[in-house]
mmCIF file of C-alpha atoms in Angstrom:
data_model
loop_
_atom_site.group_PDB
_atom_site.id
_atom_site.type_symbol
_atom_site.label_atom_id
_atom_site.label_comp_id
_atom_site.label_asym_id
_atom_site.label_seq_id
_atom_site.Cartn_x
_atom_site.Cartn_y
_atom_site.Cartn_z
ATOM 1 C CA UNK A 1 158.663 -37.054 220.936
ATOM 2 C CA UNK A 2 155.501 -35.180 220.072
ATOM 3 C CA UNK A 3 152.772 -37.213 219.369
ATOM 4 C CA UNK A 4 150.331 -35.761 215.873
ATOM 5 C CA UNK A 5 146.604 -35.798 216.794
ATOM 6 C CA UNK A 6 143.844 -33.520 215.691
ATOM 7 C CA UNK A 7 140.225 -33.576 215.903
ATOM 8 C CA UNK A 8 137.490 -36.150 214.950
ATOM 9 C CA UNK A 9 141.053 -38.365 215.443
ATOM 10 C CA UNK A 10 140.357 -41.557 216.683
ATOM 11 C CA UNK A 11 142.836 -42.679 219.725
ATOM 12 C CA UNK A 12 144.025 -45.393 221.290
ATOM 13 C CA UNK A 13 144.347 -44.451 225.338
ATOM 14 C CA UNK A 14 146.529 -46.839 227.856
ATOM 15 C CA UNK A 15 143.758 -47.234 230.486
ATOM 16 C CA UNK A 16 140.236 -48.406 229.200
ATOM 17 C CA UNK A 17 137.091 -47.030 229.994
ATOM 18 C CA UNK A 18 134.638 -48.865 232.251
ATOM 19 C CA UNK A 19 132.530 -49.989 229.400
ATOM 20 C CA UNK A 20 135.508 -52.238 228.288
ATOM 21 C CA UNK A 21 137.041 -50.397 225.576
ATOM 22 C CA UNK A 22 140.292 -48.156 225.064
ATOM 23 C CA UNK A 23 139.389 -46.485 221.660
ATOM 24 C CA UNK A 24 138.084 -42.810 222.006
ATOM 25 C CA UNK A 25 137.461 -40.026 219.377
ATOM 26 C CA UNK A 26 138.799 -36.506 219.975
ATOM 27 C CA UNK A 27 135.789 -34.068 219.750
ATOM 28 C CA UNK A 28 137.161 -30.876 221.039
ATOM 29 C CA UNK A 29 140.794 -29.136 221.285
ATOM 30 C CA UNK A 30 142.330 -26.308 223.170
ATOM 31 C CA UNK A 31 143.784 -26.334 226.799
ATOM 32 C CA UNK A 32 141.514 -28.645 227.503
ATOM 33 C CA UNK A 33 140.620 -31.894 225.272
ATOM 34 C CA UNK A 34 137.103 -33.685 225.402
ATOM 35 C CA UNK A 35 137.189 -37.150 223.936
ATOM 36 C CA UNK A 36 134.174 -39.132 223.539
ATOM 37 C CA UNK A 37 134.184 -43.279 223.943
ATOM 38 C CA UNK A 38 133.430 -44.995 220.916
ATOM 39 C CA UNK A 39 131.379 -47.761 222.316
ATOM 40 C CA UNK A 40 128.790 -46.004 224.791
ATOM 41 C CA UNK A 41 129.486 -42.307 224.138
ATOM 42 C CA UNK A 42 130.338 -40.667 227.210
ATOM 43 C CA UNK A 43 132.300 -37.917 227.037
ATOM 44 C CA UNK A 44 135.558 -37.318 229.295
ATOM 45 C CA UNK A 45 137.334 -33.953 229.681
ATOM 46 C CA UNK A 46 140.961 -33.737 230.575
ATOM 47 C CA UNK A 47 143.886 -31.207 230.804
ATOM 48 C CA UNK A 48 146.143 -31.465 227.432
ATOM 49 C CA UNK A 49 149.036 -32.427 229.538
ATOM 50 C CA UNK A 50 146.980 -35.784 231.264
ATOM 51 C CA UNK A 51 145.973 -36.414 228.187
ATOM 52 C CA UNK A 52 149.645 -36.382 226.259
ATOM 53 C CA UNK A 53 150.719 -39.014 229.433
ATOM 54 C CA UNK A 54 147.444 -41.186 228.567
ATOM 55 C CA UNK A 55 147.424 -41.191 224.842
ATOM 56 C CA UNK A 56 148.774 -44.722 223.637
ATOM 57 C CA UNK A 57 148.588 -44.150 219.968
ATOM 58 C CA UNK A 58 146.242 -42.571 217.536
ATOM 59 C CA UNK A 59 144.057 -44.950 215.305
ATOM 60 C CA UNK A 60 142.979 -43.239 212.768
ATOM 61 C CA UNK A 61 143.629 -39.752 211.342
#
């Protein structure tokens, strides 16, 4: 199943952050993707492929 996310997406991941909250908005594509929490705005960068086995669902196209 491939799972349809693009940028500015906002995503649903299935561990939270340490701020409390699981809801992150994609800010930058490629091999790598850079996601940014919506409650205290860190930014995490991950492999695509950690990120495909982390992604619970995406919120909001």
């Amino acid at each position: 199943m491939e799972k349809k996310y693009d940028l500015n997406n906002i995503v649903e991941m299935k561990k939270p952050h340490p701020c409390g909250t699981n809801s992150f908005q994609i800010v930058r594509m490629g091999a790598d993707i850079k996601i940014r929490c919506t409650n205290c705005e860190r930014t995490i960068m991950m492999p695509r492929r950690d990120f495909d086995k982390r992604l619970k669902k995406v919120i909001i196209n």
